[in-house]
Amino acid sequence: MQFPSFPSTLLLALALHSGVNAAASSDDKAKTPEPCTVASSTGAFYDLRPLSVLPLEPGKKVAKGEKINDWHARGYDYHDNKANFTLNICAPLIEKKEDFEGVNKKLWQNVSAQYTFGSKIYSIGQESSNLTLRGRRLVLQYTNGSPCGGSDKKRSTWDDDEEDGKKPTATRRKSTIISFHCDKDPLATQAVATFVGTDPDECSYSFEVLSRAACITAEPAKQSVGPGAVFGIIAIIAILVYFLGGIVYQRNVAHARGWRQLPNYSMWAGIGSFIKDIFIIATSSCARFMPSRRGYSALNINGGSNGRGRNGRNEDENRLIDQLDEEWDD
């Protein structure tokens, strides 16, 4: 019996890694989708995050075509066209948010849709990023806005009662429903928000948004690590399997001891000897370029034409050694 070679071990590690990835992928599908995205049971995927207007980071330059303001929709026949709407998608309003009618001050920063009528500002929903597919319609709903009842509604609300320590009284509140539609026009550059209408109690407001972001897209692959990290993990697993498995085999089956427990010991030993020989050759080549000691260059190693041979060389060597000893003594 022979221990499998390194390539075979690598293939085994790849197969194991693929099985782990497949199991992880099935677990990812069961997880909650990212905010402002939704996937249908048939595989259709919608991502409305490009419609979210986020605050501009300090020092960052505005990119060409980047939207930095909230979305606006004209009220038209609503209150004789004197009430215009401002909304954001899956994010709070960017514009200044304050003094909303009947809304707790703590919630002002979370308002995602509002309209102004006269000197009063009405919230028509708090931030939400939970997209819903109703049939073939993509819908986003905001709730918990200002109290219902039109522009004459007083400020006493559930939240104010809570602050005063009184028993809260349930109050119907304004809400918003936004329906998104796919814009297939290739020349369209930005989304268009349109006010559709409201109910007689002025509690529920409907909008439509036409945008290319509302078209079906492919769900992006979820990968927690990059390709380089994945390859590194596979390589480490393969090396560990190769060496640990080989040591177990060589020790228990081949009864090897010491360094011979390593798998393919003869191959690794040959590589070590080759590296050692290369190192010796390299150091020997470098030693020739080093300056020699004073006095040795005058020696006649081969005897030269003086014919003294070995005896002459010995005399020269003895004379040089005596000379060096005298210099060191001084």
Short mmCIF file of C-alpha atoms in Angstrom, two decimals:
data_model
loop_
_atom_site.label_atom_id
_atom_site.label_comp_id
_atom_site.label_asym_id
_atom_site.label_seq_id
_atom_site.Cartn_x
_atom_site.Cartn_y
_atom_site.Cartn_z
CA MET A 1 0.00 0.00 0.00
CA GLN A 2 1.34 3.44 -0.96
CA PHE A 3 0.28 6.81 0.38
CA PRO A 4 -1.53 8.94 -2.26
CA SER A 5 0.50 11.60 -4.06
CA PHE A 6 0.15 15.32 -3.40
CA PRO A 7 -2.02 16.04 -6.51
CA SER A 8 -4.49 13.35 -5.45
CA THR A 9 -4.68 14.89 -2.00
CA LEU A 10 -5.31 18.31 -3.54
CA LEU A 11 -8.20 16.93 -5.60
CA LEU A 12 -9.66 15.36 -2.46
CA ALA A 13 -9.46 18.70 -0.64
CA LEU A 14 -11.14 20.46 -3.55
CA ALA A 15 -13.99 17.98 -3.48
CA LEU A 16 -14.44 18.43 0.26
CA HIS A 17 -14.34 22.22 -0.10
CA SER A 18 -16.97 22.12 -2.86
CA GLY A 19 -19.26 20.10 -0.63
CA VAL A 20 -18.84 22.61 2.19
CA ASN A 21 -19.60 25.49 -0.18
CA ALA A 22 -22.74 23.76 -1.43
CA ALA A 23 -24.01 23.32 2.12
CA ALA A 24 -23.16 26.92 2.96
CA SER A 25 -25.00 28.14 -0.14
CA SER A 26 -28.16 26.31 0.88
CA ASP A 27 -27.92 27.91 4.33
CA ASP A 28 -27.48 31.39 2.80
CA LYS A 29 -30.69 31.02 0.80
CA ALA A 30 -32.62 30.47 4.01
CA LYS A 31 -31.27 33.69 5.53
CA THR A 32 -33.15 36.98 5.56
CA PRO A 33 -32.48 39.01 2.38
CA GLU A 34 -30.61 42.29 2.47
CA PRO A 35 -32.63 45.44 3.36
CA CYS A 36 -34.52 46.98 0.44
CA THR A 37 -34.29 43.75 -1.58
CA VAL A 38 -36.69 40.89 -2.11
CA ALA A 39 -36.66 37.57 -3.98
CA SER A 40 -39.70 35.71 -5.22
CA SER A 41 -40.31 31.98 -4.99
CA THR A 42 -39.69 31.72 -8.74
CA GLY A 43 -36.19 33.19 -8.47
CA ALA A 44 -36.98 36.80 -9.44
CA PHE A 45 -34.84 39.27 -7.50
CA TYR A 46 -35.45 42.98 -6.91
CA ASP A 47 -32.93 45.45 -5.50
CA LEU A 48 -34.11 49.01 -4.77
CA ARG A 49 -31.01 50.13 -2.89
CA PRO A 50 -29.94 52.38 -5.82
CA LEU A 51 -33.08 54.47 -5.11
CA SER A 52 -32.07 55.16 -1.50
CA VAL A 53 -30.69 58.67 -1.09
CA LEU A 54 -28.02 58.66 1.62
CA PRO A 55 -26.29 61.60 3.34
CA LEU A 56 -23.17 62.76 1.54
CA GLU A 57 -20.01 61.85 3.43
CA PRO A 58 -17.86 64.83 4.54
CA GLY A 59 -15.22 65.69 1.94
CA LYS A 60 -16.66 63.34 -0.67
CA LYS A 61 -17.27 64.75 -4.13
CA VAL A 62 -20.61 64.21 -5.80
CA ALA A 63 -20.33 61.74 -8.66
CA LYS A 64 -21.90 62.53 -12.00
CA GLY A 65 -25.58 61.60 -11.97
CA GLU A 66 -25.58 60.88 -8.22
CA LYS A 67 -28.74 61.99 -6.46
CA ILE A 68 -28.23 63.88 -3.20
CA ASN A 69 -31.78 65.16 -2.57
CA ASP A 70 -35.02 63.44 -1.61
CA TRP A 71 -37.62 62.38 -4.16
CA HIS A 72 -40.46 64.86 -4.78
CA ALA A 73 -44.00 64.36 -6.06
CA ARG A 74 -46.59 67.03 -6.81
CA GLY A 75 -49.93 66.79 -5.04
CA TYR A 76 -51.91 68.15 -8.02
CA ASP A 77 -55.57 68.02 -6.88
CA TYR A 78 -54.66 67.30 -3.24
CA HIS A 79 -55.65 70.40 -1.23
CA ASP A 80 -55.86 72.44 -4.43
CA ASN A 81 -52.29 71.60 -5.38
CA LYS A 82 -50.98 73.35 -2.26
CA ALA A 83 -49.45 70.24 -0.73
CA ASN A 84 -46.37 68.68 -2.31
CA PHE A 85 -44.79 65.45 -1.10
CA THR A 86 -41.22 64.52 -0.21
CA LEU A 87 -40.09 60.93 0.27
CA ASN A 88 -37.07 58.68 0.35
CA ILE A 89 -36.80 54.98 -0.45
CA CYS A 90 -35.78 52.62 2.37
CA ALA A 91 -34.09 55.48 4.24
CA PRO A 92 -35.01 58.57 6.29
CA LEU A 93 -35.46 61.93 4.61
CA ILE A 94 -32.29 63.85 3.78
CA GLU A 95 -33.91 67.27 4.10
CA LYS A 96 -34.36 69.00 7.44
CA LYS A 97 -36.77 67.02 9.61
CA GLU A 98 -38.49 68.82 12.48
CA ASP A 99 -41.81 69.81 14.03
CA PHE A 100 -43.95 67.06 12.49
CA GLU A 101 -47.58 67.30 13.54
CA GLY A 102 -48.48 64.73 16.21
CA VAL A 103 -45.15 62.85 16.06
CA ASN A 104 -42.89 62.27 19.02
CA LYS A 105 -39.73 64.34 18.72
CA LYS A 106 -37.64 61.19 19.13
CA LEU A 107 -39.07 59.85 15.86
CA TRP A 108 -38.50 62.92 13.70
CA GLN A 109 -35.18 61.62 12.37
CA ASN A 110 -36.83 58.39 11.15
CA VAL A 111 -39.52 59.95 8.95
CA SER A 112 -39.27 58.73 5.34
CA ALA A 113 -42.24 60.56 3.77
CA GLN A 114 -43.91 63.91 4.51
CA TYR A 115 -45.86 66.78 3.02
CA THR A 116 -46.22 70.45 3.94
CA PHE A 117 -49.55 72.25 4.03
CA GLY A 118 -49.48 75.86 5.01
CA SER A 119 -47.17 76.25 7.99
CA LYS A 120 -47.55 72.65 9.16
CA ILE A 121 -45.49 69.58 8.29
CA TYR A 122 -47.14 66.15 8.31
CA SER A 123 -45.36 62.83 8.50
CA ILE A 124 -46.88 60.09 6.38
CA GLY A 125 -44.67 57.24 7.53
CA GLN A 126 -41.56 56.09 9.35
CA GLU A 127 -38.58 54.46 7.69
CA SER A 128 -38.94 50.87 6.48
CA SER A 129 -36.89 48.67 4.14
CA ASN A 130 -39.21 45.64 4.02
CA LEU A 131 -40.15 45.17 0.38
CA THR A 132 -43.18 43.02 -0.36
CA LEU A 133 -44.24 41.22 -3.52
CA ARG A 134 -48.03 41.24 -3.91
CA GLY A 135 -48.63 39.18 -6.97
CA ARG A 136 -46.55 40.91 -9.62
CA ARG A 137 -46.46 44.23 -7.76
CA LEU A 138 -43.45 45.39 -5.77
CA VAL A 139 -44.64 47.37 -2.72
CA LEU A 140 -43.02 49.32 0.12
CA GLN A 141 -45.11 50.59 3.06
CA TYR A 142 -44.41 53.29 5.66
CA THR A 143 -46.55 53.53 8.81
CA ASN A 144 -46.87 55.45 12.09
CA GLY A 145 -47.04 58.96 10.64
CA SER A 146 -49.01 61.97 11.87
CA PRO A 147 -52.57 61.46 13.18
CA CYS A 148 -55.22 61.04 10.50
CA GLY A 149 -57.97 63.57 9.88
CA GLY A 150 -56.51 66.10 7.45
CA SER A 151 -54.77 69.37 8.13
CA ASP A 152 -56.96 70.39 11.09
CA LYS A 153 -55.98 67.46 13.34
CA LYS A 154 -54.72 68.59 16.73
CA ARG A 155 -51.41 67.57 18.21
CA SER A 156 -52.63 65.24 20.99
CA THR A 157 -51.37 61.77 20.07
CA TRP A 158 -50.43 58.39 21.41
CA ASP A 159 -46.76 59.43 21.77
CA ASP A 160 -47.55 62.67 23.57
CA ASP A 161 -49.77 60.83 26.02
CA GLU A 162 -46.92 58.44 26.76
CA GLU A 163 -44.58 61.34 27.52
CA ASP A 164 -47.10 62.88 29.93
CA GLY A 165 -47.53 59.59 31.77
CA LYS A 166 -51.21 59.38 30.87
CA LYS A 167 -52.99 56.31 29.58
CA PRO A 168 -52.42 56.32 25.81
CA THR A 169 -55.40 56.62 23.52
CA ALA A 170 -55.20 54.74 20.23
CA THR A 171 -55.01 57.12 17.27
CA ARG A 172 -55.15 56.27 13.60
CA ARG A 173 -52.00 57.44 11.88
CA LYS A 174 -51.04 58.32 8.36
CA SER A 175 -49.26 55.74 6.24
CA THR A 176 -47.76 55.48 2.78
CA ILE A 177 -47.84 52.76 0.15
CA ILE A 178 -45.30 52.99 -2.71
CA SER A 179 -45.74 50.76 -5.76
CA PHE A 180 -42.66 50.28 -7.96
CA HIS A 181 -42.79 49.67 -11.70
CA CYS A 182 -40.02 48.66 -14.10
CA ASP A 183 -38.97 51.43 -16.50
CA LYS A 184 -37.78 49.82 -19.73
CA ASP A 185 -37.03 53.12 -21.43
CA PRO A 186 -33.27 53.04 -22.28
CA LEU A 187 -33.14 56.85 -22.27
CA ALA A 188 -34.50 57.18 -18.73
CA THR A 189 -31.78 58.38 -16.37
CA GLN A 190 -33.64 58.82 -13.07
CA ALA A 191 -36.68 57.42 -11.33
CA VAL A 192 -39.98 59.32 -11.35
CA ALA A 193 -42.24 59.46 -8.28
CA THR A 194 -45.94 60.20 -8.76
CA PHE A 195 -48.65 60.87 -6.19
CA VAL A 196 -51.64 58.62 -6.91
CA GLY A 197 -54.11 59.62 -4.20
CA THR A 198 -55.36 59.26 -0.65
CA ASP A 199 -58.44 57.89 1.09
CA PRO A 200 -61.27 60.18 2.37
CA ASP A 201 -59.87 60.09 5.92
CA GLU A 202 -56.47 61.22 4.66
CA CYS A 203 -54.86 58.24 6.37
CA SER A 204 -53.34 56.26 3.51
CA TYR A 205 -51.32 57.86 0.71
CA SER A 206 -50.42 56.05 -2.49
CA PHE A 207 -47.44 56.67 -4.78
CA GLU A 208 -45.96 55.05 -7.86
CA VAL A 209 -42.27 55.04 -8.70
CA LEU A 210 -41.11 54.27 -12.23
CA SER A 211 -37.48 53.17 -12.31
CA ARG A 212 -35.06 50.73 -13.92
CA ALA A 213 -34.12 49.64 -10.39
CA ALA A 214 -37.58 48.04 -10.14
CA CYS A 215 -36.81 45.61 -12.97
CA ILE A 216 -35.98 41.98 -12.28
CA THR A 217 -32.26 41.34 -11.79
CA ALA A 218 -30.09 38.37 -10.95
CA GLU A 219 -29.39 37.87 -7.28
CA PRO A 220 -25.68 38.56 -6.59
CA ALA A 221 -23.60 35.65 -5.43
CA LYS A 222 -22.97 35.71 -1.69
CA GLN A 223 -19.32 35.10 -0.99
CA SER A 224 -17.81 35.94 2.37
CA VAL A 225 -14.16 35.65 1.23
CA GLY A 226 -12.35 36.54 -1.96
CA PRO A 227 -10.96 34.09 -4.57
CA GLY A 228 -7.42 34.44 -3.21
CA ALA A 229 -8.50 33.55 0.31
CA VAL A 230 -10.50 30.56 -0.95
CA PHE A 231 -7.47 29.25 -2.87
CA GLY A 232 -5.28 29.74 0.22
CA ILE A 233 -7.69 27.79 2.41
CA ILE A 234 -7.79 24.94 -0.12
CA ALA A 235 -3.99 24.86 -0.33
CA ILE A 236 -3.60 24.77 3.47
CA ILE A 237 -6.15 21.95 3.79
CA ALA A 238 -4.41 19.96 1.07
CA ILE A 239 -0.97 20.38 2.66
CA LEU A 240 -2.25 19.37 6.10
CA VAL A 241 -3.99 16.27 4.72
CA TYR A 242 -0.87 15.34 2.76
CA PHE A 243 1.63 15.64 5.61
CA LEU A 244 -0.49 14.47 8.54
CA GLY A 245 -1.95 11.55 6.62
CA GLY A 246 1.48 10.60 5.30
CA ILE A 247 3.06 10.65 8.75
CA VAL A 248 0.30 8.43 10.15
CA TYR A 249 0.75 5.97 7.28
CA GLN A 250 4.57 5.88 7.40
CA ARG A 251 4.61 5.43 11.19
CA ASN A 252 1.94 2.76 11.53
CA VAL A 253 2.18 0.86 8.26
CA ALA A 254 5.78 1.31 7.11
CA HIS A 255 7.07 1.49 10.73
CA ALA A 256 9.28 4.45 9.85
CA ARG A 257 10.86 6.65 12.49
CA GLY A 258 12.45 10.07 12.57
CA TRP A 259 12.47 12.13 9.39
CA ARG A 260 11.57 9.03 7.37
CA GLN A 261 8.02 9.36 8.68
CA LEU A 262 7.48 12.18 6.19
CA PRO A 263 5.58 11.08 3.07
CA ASN A 264 7.86 10.67 0.01
CA TYR A 265 10.91 11.15 2.21
CA SER A 266 13.39 10.26 -0.56
CA MET A 267 11.95 12.99 -2.80
CA TRP A 268 12.21 15.65 -0.08
CA ALA A 269 15.72 14.47 0.84
CA GLY A 270 16.78 14.77 -2.80
CA ILE A 271 15.39 18.30 -2.95
CA GLY A 272 17.31 19.17 0.24
CA SER A 273 20.56 17.79 -1.18
CA PHE A 274 20.02 19.72 -4.41
CA ILE A 275 19.50 22.99 -2.51
CA LYS A 276 22.61 22.26 -0.40
CA ASP A 277 24.74 21.70 -3.53
CA ILE A 278 23.47 24.92 -5.10
CA PHE A 279 24.36 26.82 -1.92
CA ILE A 280 27.90 25.37 -1.87
CA ILE A 281 28.44 26.24 -5.54
CA ALA A 282 27.16 29.77 -5.02
CA THR A 283 29.34 30.42 -1.95
CA SER A 284 32.42 28.97 -3.67
CA SER A 285 31.89 31.25 -6.65
CA CYS A 286 31.58 34.28 -4.38
CA ALA A 287 34.73 33.33 -2.41
CA ARG A 288 36.90 33.76 -5.53
CA PHE A 289 36.06 37.46 -5.62
CA MET A 290 37.14 38.04 -2.01
CA PRO A 291 40.61 39.72 -1.49
CA SER A 292 43.40 37.31 -0.44
CA ARG A 293 45.64 37.82 2.61
CA ARG A 294 48.85 39.82 2.25
CA GLY A 295 51.84 37.63 1.37
CA TYR A 296 50.04 34.63 -0.13
CA SER A 297 50.00 36.06 -3.64
CA ALA A 298 53.78 35.87 -3.72
CA LEU A 299 53.82 32.08 -3.24
CA ASN A 300 54.78 29.90 -6.18
CA ILE A 301 52.22 27.13 -5.71
CA ASN A 302 53.15 25.04 -8.74
CA GLY A 303 56.89 25.45 -8.40
CA GLY A 304 57.07 27.65 -11.52
CA SER A 305 60.31 27.78 -13.48
CA ASN A 306 62.56 27.75 -10.41
CA GLY A 307 62.38 23.94 -10.30
CA ARG A 308 62.21 23.70 -6.52
CA GLY A 309 59.05 21.55 -6.56
CA ARG A 310 57.46 20.46 -3.30
CA ASN A 311 60.53 21.24 -1.14
CA GLY A 312 60.63 24.76 -2.49
CA ARG A 313 56.95 25.26 -1.77
CA ASN A 314 57.40 23.98 1.79
CA GLU A 315 60.25 26.41 2.39
CA ASP A 316 58.21 29.31 1.07
CA GLU A 317 55.28 28.34 3.24
CA ASN A 318 57.48 28.02 6.36
CA ARG A 319 59.11 31.37 5.65
CA LEU A 320 55.74 33.05 5.24
CA ILE A 321 54.41 31.54 8.46
CA ASP A 322 57.49 32.72 10.39
CA GLN A 323 57.07 36.20 8.94
CA LEU A 324 53.42 36.35 9.99
CA ASP A 325 54.27 35.13 13.48
CA GLU A 326 56.86 37.91 13.85
CA GLU A 327 54.35 40.54 12.72
CA TRP A 328 51.70 39.29 15.15
CA ASP A 329 54.24 39.26 18.03
CA ASP A 330 55.07 42.90 17.30
#
